[in-house]
Coordinates of N, CA and C in Angstrom, one line a residue:
X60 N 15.0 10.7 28.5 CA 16.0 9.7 28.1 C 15.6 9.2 26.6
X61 N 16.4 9.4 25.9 CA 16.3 8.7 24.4 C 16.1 7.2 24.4
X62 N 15.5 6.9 23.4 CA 15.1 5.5 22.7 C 16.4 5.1 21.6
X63 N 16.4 4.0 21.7 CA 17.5 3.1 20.7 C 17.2 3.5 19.8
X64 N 16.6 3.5 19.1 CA 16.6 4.2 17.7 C 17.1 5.7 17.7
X65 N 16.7 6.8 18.5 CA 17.3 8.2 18.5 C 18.2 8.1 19.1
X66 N 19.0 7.2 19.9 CA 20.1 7.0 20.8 C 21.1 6.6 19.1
X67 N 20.7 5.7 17.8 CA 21.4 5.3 17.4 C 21.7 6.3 16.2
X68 N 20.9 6.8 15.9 CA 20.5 8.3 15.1 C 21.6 8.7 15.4
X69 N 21.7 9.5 16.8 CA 22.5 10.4 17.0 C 24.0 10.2 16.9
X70 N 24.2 8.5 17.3 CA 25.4 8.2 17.2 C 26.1 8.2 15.8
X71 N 25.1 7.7 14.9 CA 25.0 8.1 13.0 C 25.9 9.3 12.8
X72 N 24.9 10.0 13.0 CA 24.9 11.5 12.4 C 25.7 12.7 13.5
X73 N 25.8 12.2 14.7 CA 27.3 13.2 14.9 C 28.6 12.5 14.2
X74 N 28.7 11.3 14.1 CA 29.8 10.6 13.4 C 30.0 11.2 12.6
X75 N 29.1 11.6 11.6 CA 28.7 12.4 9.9 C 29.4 13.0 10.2
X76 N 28.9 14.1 11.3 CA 29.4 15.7 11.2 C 30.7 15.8 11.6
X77 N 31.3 14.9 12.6 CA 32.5 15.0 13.2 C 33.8 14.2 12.2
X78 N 33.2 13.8 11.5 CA 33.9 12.7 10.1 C 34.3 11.3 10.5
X79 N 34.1 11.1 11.8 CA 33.9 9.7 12.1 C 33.4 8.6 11.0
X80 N 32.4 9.2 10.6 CA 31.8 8.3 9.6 C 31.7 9.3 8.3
X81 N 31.9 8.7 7.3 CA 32.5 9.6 5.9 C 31.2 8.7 5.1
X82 N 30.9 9.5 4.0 CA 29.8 8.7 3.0 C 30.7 7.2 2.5
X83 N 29.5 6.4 2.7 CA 30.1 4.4 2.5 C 30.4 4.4 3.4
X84 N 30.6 4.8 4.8 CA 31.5 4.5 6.1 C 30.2 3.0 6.6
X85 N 31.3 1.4 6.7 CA 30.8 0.7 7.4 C 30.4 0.8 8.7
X86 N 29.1 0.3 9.4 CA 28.5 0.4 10.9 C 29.1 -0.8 11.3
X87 N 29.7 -0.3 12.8 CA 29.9 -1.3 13.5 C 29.0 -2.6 13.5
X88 N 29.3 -3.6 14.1 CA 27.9 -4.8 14.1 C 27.0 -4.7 14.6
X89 N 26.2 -5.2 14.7 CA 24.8 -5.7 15.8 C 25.1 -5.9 16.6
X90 N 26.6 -6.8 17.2 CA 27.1 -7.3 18.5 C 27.6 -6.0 19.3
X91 N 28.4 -5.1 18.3 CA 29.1 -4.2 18.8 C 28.6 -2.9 19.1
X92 N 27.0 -2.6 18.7 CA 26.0 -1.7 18.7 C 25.1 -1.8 19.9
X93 N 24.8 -3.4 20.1 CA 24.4 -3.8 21.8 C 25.2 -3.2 22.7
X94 N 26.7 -3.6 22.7 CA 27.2 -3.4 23.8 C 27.2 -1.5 23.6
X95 N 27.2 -1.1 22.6 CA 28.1 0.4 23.0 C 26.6 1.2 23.2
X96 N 25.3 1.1 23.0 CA 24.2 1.7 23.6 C 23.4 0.9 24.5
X97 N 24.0 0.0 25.4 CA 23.6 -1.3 26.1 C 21.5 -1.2 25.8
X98 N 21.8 -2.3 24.7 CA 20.1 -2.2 24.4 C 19.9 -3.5 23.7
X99 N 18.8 -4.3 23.7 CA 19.3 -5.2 23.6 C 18.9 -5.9 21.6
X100 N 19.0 -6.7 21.6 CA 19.8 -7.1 19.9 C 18.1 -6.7 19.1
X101 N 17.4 -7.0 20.1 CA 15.8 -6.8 18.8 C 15.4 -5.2 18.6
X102 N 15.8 -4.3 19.9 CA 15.6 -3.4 19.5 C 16.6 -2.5 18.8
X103 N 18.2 -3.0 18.5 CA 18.7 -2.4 17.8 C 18.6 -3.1 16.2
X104 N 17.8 -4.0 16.4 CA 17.3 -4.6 14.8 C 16.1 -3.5 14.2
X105 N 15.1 -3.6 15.3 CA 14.3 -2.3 15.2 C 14.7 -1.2 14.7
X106 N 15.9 -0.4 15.1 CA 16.6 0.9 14.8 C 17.0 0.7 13.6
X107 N 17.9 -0.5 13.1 CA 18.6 -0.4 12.2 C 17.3 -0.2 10.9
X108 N 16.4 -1.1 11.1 CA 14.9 -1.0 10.1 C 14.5 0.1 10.1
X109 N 14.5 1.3 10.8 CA 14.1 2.5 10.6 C 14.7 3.3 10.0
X110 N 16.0 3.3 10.2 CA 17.4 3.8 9.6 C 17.2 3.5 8.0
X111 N 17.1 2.3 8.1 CA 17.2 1.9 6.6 C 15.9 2.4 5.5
X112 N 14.9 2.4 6.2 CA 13.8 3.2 5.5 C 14.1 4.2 5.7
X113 N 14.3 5.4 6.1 CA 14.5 6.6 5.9 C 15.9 7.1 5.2
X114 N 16.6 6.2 4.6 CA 17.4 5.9 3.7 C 18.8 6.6 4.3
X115 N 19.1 6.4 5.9 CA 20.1 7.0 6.3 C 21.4 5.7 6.3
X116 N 20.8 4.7 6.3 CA 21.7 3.5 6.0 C 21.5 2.2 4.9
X117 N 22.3 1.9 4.4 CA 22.0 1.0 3.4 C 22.5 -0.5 3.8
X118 N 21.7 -1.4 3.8 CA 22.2 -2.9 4.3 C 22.6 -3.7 3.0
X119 N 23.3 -4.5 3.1 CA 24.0 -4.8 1.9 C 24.1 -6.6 2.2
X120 N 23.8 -7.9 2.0 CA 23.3 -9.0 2.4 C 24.9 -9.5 2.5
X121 N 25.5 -10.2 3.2 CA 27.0 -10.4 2.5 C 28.1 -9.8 3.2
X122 N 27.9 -8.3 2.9 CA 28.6 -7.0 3.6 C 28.5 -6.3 4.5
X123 N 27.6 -6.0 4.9 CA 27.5 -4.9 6.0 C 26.6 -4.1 6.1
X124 N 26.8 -3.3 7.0 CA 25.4 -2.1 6.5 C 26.4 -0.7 6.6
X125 N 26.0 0.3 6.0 CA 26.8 1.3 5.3 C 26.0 2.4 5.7
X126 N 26.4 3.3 5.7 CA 26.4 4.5 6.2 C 26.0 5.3 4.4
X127 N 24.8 6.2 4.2 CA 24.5 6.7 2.8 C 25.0 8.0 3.1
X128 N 24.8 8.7 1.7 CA 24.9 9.8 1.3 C 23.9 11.1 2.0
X129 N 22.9 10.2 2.5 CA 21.6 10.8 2.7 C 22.1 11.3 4.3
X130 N 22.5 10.6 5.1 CA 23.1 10.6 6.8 C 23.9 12.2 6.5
X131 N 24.7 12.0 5.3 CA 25.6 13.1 5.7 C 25.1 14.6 5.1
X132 N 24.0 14.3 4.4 CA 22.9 15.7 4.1 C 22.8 16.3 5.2
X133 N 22.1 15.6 6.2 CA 21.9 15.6 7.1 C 22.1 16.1 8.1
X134 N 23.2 15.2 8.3 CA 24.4 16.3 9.7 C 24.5 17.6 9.3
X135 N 24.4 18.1 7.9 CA 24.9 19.3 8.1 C 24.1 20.3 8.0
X136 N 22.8 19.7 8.3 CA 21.2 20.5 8.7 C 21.5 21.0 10.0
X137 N 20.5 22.1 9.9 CA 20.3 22.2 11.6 C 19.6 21.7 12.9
X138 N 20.2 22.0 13.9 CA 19.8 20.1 14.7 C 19.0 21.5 15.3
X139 N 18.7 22.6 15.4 CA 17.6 23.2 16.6 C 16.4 23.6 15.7
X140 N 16.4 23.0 14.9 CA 14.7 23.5 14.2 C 14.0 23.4 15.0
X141 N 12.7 24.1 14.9 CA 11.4 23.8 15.8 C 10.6 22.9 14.6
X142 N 9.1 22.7 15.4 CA 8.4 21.7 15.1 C 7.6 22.9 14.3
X143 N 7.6 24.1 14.2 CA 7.1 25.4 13.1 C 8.0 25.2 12.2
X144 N 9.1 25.6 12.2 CA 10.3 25.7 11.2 C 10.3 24.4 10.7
X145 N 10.0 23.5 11.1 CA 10.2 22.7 10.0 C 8.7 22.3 9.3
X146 N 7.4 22.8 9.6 CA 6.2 22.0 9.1 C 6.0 23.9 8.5
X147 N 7.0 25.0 8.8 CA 6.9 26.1 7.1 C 7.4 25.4 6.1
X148 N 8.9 24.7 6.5 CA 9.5 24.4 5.1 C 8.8 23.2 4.7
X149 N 8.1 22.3 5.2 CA 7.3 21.1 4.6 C 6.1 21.4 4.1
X150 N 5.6 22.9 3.9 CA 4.7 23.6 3.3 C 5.0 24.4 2.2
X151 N 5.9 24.6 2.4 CA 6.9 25.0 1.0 C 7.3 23.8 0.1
X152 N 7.6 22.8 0.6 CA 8.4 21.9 -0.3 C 7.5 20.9 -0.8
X153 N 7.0 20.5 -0.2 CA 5.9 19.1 -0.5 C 5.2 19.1 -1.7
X154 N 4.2 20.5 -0.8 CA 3.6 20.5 -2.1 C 3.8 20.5 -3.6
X155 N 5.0 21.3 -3.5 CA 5.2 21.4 -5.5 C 6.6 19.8 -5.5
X156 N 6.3 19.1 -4.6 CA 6.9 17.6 -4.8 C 6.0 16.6 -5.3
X157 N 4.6 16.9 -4.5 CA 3.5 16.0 -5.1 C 3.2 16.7 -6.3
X158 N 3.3 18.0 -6.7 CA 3.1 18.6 -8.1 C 4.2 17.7 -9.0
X159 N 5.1 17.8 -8.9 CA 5.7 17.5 -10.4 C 5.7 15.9 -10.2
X160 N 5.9 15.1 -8.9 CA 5.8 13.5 -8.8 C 4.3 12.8 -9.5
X161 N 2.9 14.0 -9.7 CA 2.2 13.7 -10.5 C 2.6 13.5 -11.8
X162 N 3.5 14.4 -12.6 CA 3.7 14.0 -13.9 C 5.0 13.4 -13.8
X163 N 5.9 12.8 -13.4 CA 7.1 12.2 -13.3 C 6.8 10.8 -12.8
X164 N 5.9 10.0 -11.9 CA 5.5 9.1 -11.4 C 6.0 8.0 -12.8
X165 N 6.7 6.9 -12.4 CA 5.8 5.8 -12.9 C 5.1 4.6 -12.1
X166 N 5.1 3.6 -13.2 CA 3.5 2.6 -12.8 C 4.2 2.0 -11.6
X167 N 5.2 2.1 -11.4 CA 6.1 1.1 -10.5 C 6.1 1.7 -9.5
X168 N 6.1 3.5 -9.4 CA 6.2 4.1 -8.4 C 5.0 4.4 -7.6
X169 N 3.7 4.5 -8.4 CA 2.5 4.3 -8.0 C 2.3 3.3 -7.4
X170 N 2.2 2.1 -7.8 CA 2.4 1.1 -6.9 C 3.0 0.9 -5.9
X171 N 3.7 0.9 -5.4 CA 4.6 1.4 -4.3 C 3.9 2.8 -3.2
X172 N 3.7 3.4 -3.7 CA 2.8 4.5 -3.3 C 1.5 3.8 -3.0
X173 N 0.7 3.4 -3.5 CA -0.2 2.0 -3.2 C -0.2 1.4 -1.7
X174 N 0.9 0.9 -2.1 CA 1.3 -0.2 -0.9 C 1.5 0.6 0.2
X175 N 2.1 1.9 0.2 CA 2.5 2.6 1.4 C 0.8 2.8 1.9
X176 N 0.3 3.7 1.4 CA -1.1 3.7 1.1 C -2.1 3.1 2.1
X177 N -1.5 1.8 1.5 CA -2.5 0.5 2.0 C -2.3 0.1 3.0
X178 N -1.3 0.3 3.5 CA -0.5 -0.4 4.9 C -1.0 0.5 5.7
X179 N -0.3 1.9 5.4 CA -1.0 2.9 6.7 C -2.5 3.1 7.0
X180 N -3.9 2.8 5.8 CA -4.6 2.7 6.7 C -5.2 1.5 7.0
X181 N -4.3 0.4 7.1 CA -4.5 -0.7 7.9 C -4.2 -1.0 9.4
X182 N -3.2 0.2 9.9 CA -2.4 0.4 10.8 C -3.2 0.7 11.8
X183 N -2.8 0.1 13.3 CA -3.9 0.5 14.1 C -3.6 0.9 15.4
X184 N -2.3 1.5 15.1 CA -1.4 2.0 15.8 C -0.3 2.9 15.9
X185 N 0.0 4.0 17.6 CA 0.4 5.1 16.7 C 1.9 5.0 15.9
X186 N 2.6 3.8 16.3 CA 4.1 3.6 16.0 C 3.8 3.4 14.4
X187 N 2.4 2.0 14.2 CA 2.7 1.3 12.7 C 2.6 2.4 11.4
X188 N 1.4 3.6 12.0 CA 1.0 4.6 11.4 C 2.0 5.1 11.2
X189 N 2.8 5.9 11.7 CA 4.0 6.6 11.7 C 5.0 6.0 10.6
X190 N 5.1 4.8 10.9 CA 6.3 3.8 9.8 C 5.5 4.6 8.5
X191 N 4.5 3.8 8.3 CA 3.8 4.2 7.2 C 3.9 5.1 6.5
X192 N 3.5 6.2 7.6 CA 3.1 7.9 7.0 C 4.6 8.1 6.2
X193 N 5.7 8.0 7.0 CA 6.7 8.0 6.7 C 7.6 7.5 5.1
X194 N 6.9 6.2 5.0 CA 7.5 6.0 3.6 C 6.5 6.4 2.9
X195 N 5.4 6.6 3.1 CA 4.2 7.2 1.8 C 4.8 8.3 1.3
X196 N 5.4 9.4 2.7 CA 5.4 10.3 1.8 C 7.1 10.8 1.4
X197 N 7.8 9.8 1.8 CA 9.1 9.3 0.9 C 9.0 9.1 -0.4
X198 N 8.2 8.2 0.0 CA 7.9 7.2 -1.9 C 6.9 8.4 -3.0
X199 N 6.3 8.9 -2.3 CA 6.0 10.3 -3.3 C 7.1 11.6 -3.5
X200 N 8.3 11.6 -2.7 CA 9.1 12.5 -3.1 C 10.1 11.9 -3.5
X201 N 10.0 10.7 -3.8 CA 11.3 9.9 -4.8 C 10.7 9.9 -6.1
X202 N 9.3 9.9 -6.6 CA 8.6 9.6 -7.7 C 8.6 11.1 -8.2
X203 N 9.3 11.7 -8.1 CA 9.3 13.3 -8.6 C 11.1 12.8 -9.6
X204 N 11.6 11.8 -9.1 CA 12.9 11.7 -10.0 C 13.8 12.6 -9.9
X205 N 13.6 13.8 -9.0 CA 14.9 14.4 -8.6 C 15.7 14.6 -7.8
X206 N 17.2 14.3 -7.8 CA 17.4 13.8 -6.3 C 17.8 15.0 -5.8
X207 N 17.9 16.2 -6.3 CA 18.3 17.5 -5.1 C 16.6 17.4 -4.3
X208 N 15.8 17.5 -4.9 CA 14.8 17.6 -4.5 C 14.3 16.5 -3.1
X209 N 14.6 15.5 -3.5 CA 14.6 14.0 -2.7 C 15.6 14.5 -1.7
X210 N 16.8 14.7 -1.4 CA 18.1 15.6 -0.6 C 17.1 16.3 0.4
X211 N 16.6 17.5 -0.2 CA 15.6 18.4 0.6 C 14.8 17.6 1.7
X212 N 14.1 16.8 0.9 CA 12.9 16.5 1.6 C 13.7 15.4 2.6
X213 N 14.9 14.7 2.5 CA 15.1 13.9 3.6 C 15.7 14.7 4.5
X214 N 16.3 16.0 4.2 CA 16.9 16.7 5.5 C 15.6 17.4 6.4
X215 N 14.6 17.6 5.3 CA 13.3 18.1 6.2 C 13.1 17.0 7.3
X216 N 12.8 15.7 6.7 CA 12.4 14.2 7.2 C 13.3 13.8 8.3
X217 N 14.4 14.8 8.9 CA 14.7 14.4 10.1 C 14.2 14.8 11.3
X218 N 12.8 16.1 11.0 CA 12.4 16.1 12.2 C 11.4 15.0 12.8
X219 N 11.5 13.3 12.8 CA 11.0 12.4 12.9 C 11.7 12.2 13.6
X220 N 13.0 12.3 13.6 CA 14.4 11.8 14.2 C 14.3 12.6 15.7
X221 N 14.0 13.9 15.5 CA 13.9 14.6 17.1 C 13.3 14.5 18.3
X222 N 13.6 13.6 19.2 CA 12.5 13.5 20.3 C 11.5 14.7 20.8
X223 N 12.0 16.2 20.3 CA 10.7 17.0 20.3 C 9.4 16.6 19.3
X224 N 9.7 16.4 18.2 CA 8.9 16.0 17.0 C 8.3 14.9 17.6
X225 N 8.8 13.5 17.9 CA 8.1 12.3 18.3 C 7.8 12.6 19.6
X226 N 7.7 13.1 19.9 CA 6.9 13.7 21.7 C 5.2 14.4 21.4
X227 N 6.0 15.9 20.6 CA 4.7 16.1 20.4 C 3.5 15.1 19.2
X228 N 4.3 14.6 18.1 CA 3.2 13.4 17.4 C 2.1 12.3 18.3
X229 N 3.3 12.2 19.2 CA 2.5 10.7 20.1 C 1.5 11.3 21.0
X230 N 1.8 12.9 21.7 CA 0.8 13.1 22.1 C -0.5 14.0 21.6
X231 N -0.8 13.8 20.5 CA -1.5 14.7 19.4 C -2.3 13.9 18.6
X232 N -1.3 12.8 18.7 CA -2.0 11.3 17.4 C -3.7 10.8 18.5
X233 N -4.3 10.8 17.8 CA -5.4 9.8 17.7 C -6.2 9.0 17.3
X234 N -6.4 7.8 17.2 CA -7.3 7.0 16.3 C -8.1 7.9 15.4
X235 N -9.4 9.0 15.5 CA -9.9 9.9 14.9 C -8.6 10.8 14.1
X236 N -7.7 10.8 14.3 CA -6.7 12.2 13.7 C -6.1 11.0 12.6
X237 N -5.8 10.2 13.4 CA -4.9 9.0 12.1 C -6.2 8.4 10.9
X238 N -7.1 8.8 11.1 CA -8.0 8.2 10.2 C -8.2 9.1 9.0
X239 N -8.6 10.4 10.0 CA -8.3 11.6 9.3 C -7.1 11.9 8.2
X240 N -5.9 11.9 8.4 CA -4.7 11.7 8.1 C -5.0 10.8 6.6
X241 N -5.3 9.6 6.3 CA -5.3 9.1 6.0 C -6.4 9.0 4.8
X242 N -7.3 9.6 5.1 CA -8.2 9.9 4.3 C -7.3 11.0 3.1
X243 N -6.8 11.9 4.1 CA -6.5 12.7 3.0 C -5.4 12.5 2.4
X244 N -4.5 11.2 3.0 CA -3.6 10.8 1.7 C -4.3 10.1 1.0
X245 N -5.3 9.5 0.6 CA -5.8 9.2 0.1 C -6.2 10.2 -1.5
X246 N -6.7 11.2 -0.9 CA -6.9 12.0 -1.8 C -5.3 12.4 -2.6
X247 N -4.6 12.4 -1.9 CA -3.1 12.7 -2.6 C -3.1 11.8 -3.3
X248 N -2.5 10.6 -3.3 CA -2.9 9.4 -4.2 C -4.0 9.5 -5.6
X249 N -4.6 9.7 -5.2 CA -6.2 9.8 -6.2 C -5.1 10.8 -7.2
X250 N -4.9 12.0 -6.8 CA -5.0 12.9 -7.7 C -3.1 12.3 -8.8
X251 N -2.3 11.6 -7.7 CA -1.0 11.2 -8.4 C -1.7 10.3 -9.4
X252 N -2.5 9.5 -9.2 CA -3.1 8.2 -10.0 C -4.0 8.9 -11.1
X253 N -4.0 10.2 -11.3 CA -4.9 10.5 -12.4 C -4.0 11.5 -12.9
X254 N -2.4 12.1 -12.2 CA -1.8 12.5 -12.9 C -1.8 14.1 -12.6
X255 N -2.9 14.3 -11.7 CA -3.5 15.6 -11.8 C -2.2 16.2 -10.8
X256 N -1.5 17.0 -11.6 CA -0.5 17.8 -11.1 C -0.9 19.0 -10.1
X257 N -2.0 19.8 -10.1 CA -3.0 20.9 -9.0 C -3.1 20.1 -8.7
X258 N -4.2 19.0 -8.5 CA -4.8 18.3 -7.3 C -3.9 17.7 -6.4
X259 N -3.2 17.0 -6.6 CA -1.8 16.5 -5.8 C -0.7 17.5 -4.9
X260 N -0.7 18.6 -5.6 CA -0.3 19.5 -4.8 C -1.0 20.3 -4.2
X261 N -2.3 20.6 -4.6 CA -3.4 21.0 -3.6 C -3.7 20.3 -2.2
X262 N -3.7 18.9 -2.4 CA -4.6 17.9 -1.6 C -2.8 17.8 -0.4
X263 N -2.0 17.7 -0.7 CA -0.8 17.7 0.1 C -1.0 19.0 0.8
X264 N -1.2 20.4 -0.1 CA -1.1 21.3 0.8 C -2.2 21.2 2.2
X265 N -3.0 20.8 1.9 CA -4.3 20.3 2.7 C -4.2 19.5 3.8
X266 N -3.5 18.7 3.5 CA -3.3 17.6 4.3 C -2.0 18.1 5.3
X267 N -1.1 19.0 4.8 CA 0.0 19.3 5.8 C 0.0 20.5 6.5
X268 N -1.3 21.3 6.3 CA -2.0 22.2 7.2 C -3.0 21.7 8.1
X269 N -3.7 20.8 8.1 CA -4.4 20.2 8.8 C -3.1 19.1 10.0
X270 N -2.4 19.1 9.6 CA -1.4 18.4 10.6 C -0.7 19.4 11.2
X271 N 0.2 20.9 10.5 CA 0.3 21.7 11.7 C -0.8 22.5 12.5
X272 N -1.6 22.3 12.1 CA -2.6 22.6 12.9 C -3.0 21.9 14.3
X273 N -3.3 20.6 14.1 CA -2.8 19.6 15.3 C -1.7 19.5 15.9
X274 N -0.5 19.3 15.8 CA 0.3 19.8 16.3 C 0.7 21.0 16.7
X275 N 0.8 22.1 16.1 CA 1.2 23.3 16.6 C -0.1 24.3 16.9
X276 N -1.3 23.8 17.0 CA -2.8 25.0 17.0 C -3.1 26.1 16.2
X277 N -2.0 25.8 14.9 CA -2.3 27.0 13.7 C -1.8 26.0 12.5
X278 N -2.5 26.6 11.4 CA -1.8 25.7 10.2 C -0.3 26.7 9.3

C-alpha cells in the first residue's frame, strides 16, 4: 500500500503524462487533496513539503501551489527503472556534477550546501537523513548553474519517489551506514569549499559506490 506522499506523487505525475496537469497547472487544495486520497490534512502537508523540495511543485503564498516544469521532466522518464539502472546513471552523472559545481559554486551556494550538510549530520533518523541527503545533493547539482544538467539529475532523483527505492533504503539504512554516508559528504563538501574540481568528483564517485554497494551488494 502506498504512503501519502507516493499516493500524491503518483497522482502529480500521471496528471503530467496524461495532460491533466500541463507545466503551471494549479493543485487542487489541501481540503480537496484530503478528501480525494482520504488522508488526513498533516500528512498531506507533509507530502506537499516533499514535493516542494524536490522541486516538483512550487507554492506560491497568496496563490496556490503549482505544478513545475520539473514534474513534467519527469513523467516522461521511465517509471520501471531498477534500483541498478538508476544508481549506473547516478554514477555517470554526479560525479562530473560535483566536478564542474566545484568551479561554478557560489558563496551563497556553498552555504546552502553547508546547511544541507549540517542538518543531515545532525539527523537521527532514517526519514530526517533522507530529507537531508536529498537536498544536499540537489543543492550541489543546482550549484553547477546548468539547468539541462539540473533536468537530468531531478529525473534521476525520482527514484526516491519509488516505493521499490524507499523499501529497499529503509531496509539497508543504519545508524553506522548514515554516519558513514555522511562522513563522506563531508568530504564532497571539503573538496567544493576548496574548489577542488577532481576531488569533488572523486569523493562523490566514492561516496555513490559505497551506497550501491549497500543497497544492491556490488558498487
Amino acid at each position: 500500500m502506498m504512503g501519502v506522499e507516493q499516493s500524491l506523487r503518483a497522482l502529480l505525475l500521471d496528471g503530467a503524462q496524461d495532460g491533466t496537469f500541463g507545466p503551471g497547472a494549479k493543485l487542487p487544495t489541501e481540503r480537496a487533496l484530503v478528501e480525494r486520497l482520504a488522508a488526513p490534512r498533516s500528512a498531506i502537508r507533509r507530502a506537499l513539503s516533499a514535493l516542494e523540495r524536490d522541486g516538483i511543485i512550487e507554492r506560491q503564498v497568496g496563490r496556490g501551489t503549482f505544478l513545475t516544469d520539473v514534474a513534467i521532466d519527469i513523467a516522461g522518464a521511465p517509471a520501471d527503472s531498477s534500483p541498478a539502472e538508476i544508481m549506473q546513471a547516478r554514477l555517470l552523472v554526479e560525479p562530473q556534477v560535483a566536478a564542474l559545481s566545484a568551479s561554478m559554486a557560489t558563496q551563497a551556494d556553498l552555504e546552502g550546501i553547508g546547511d544541507c550538510l549540517a542538518a543531515g549530520g545532525a539527523s537521527d533518523d532514517f526519514a530526517s537523513f533522507e530529507s537531508w541527503d536529498a537536498k544536499l545533493h540537489r543543492s550541489i547539482a543546482k550549484a553547477a548553474h546548468n539547468g539541462l544538467l539540473l533536468t537530468m539529475y531531478d529525473v534521476l532523483n525520482t527514484a526516491r519517489s519509488l516505493p521499490v527505492w524507499g523499501s529497499l533504503k529503509s531496509r539497508t539504512s543504519t545508524p553506522e551506514r548514515r554516519r558513514r554516508y555522511h562522513a563522506e559528504h563531508v568530504e564532497i563538501v571539503r573538496a567544493l569549499r576548496d574548489r577542488d574540481a577532481d576531488g569533488a568528483g572523486q569523493a562523490m564517485r566514492v561516496h555513490l559506490q559505497n551506497v550501491s554497494e549497500n543497497l544492491l551488494g556490488r558498487p
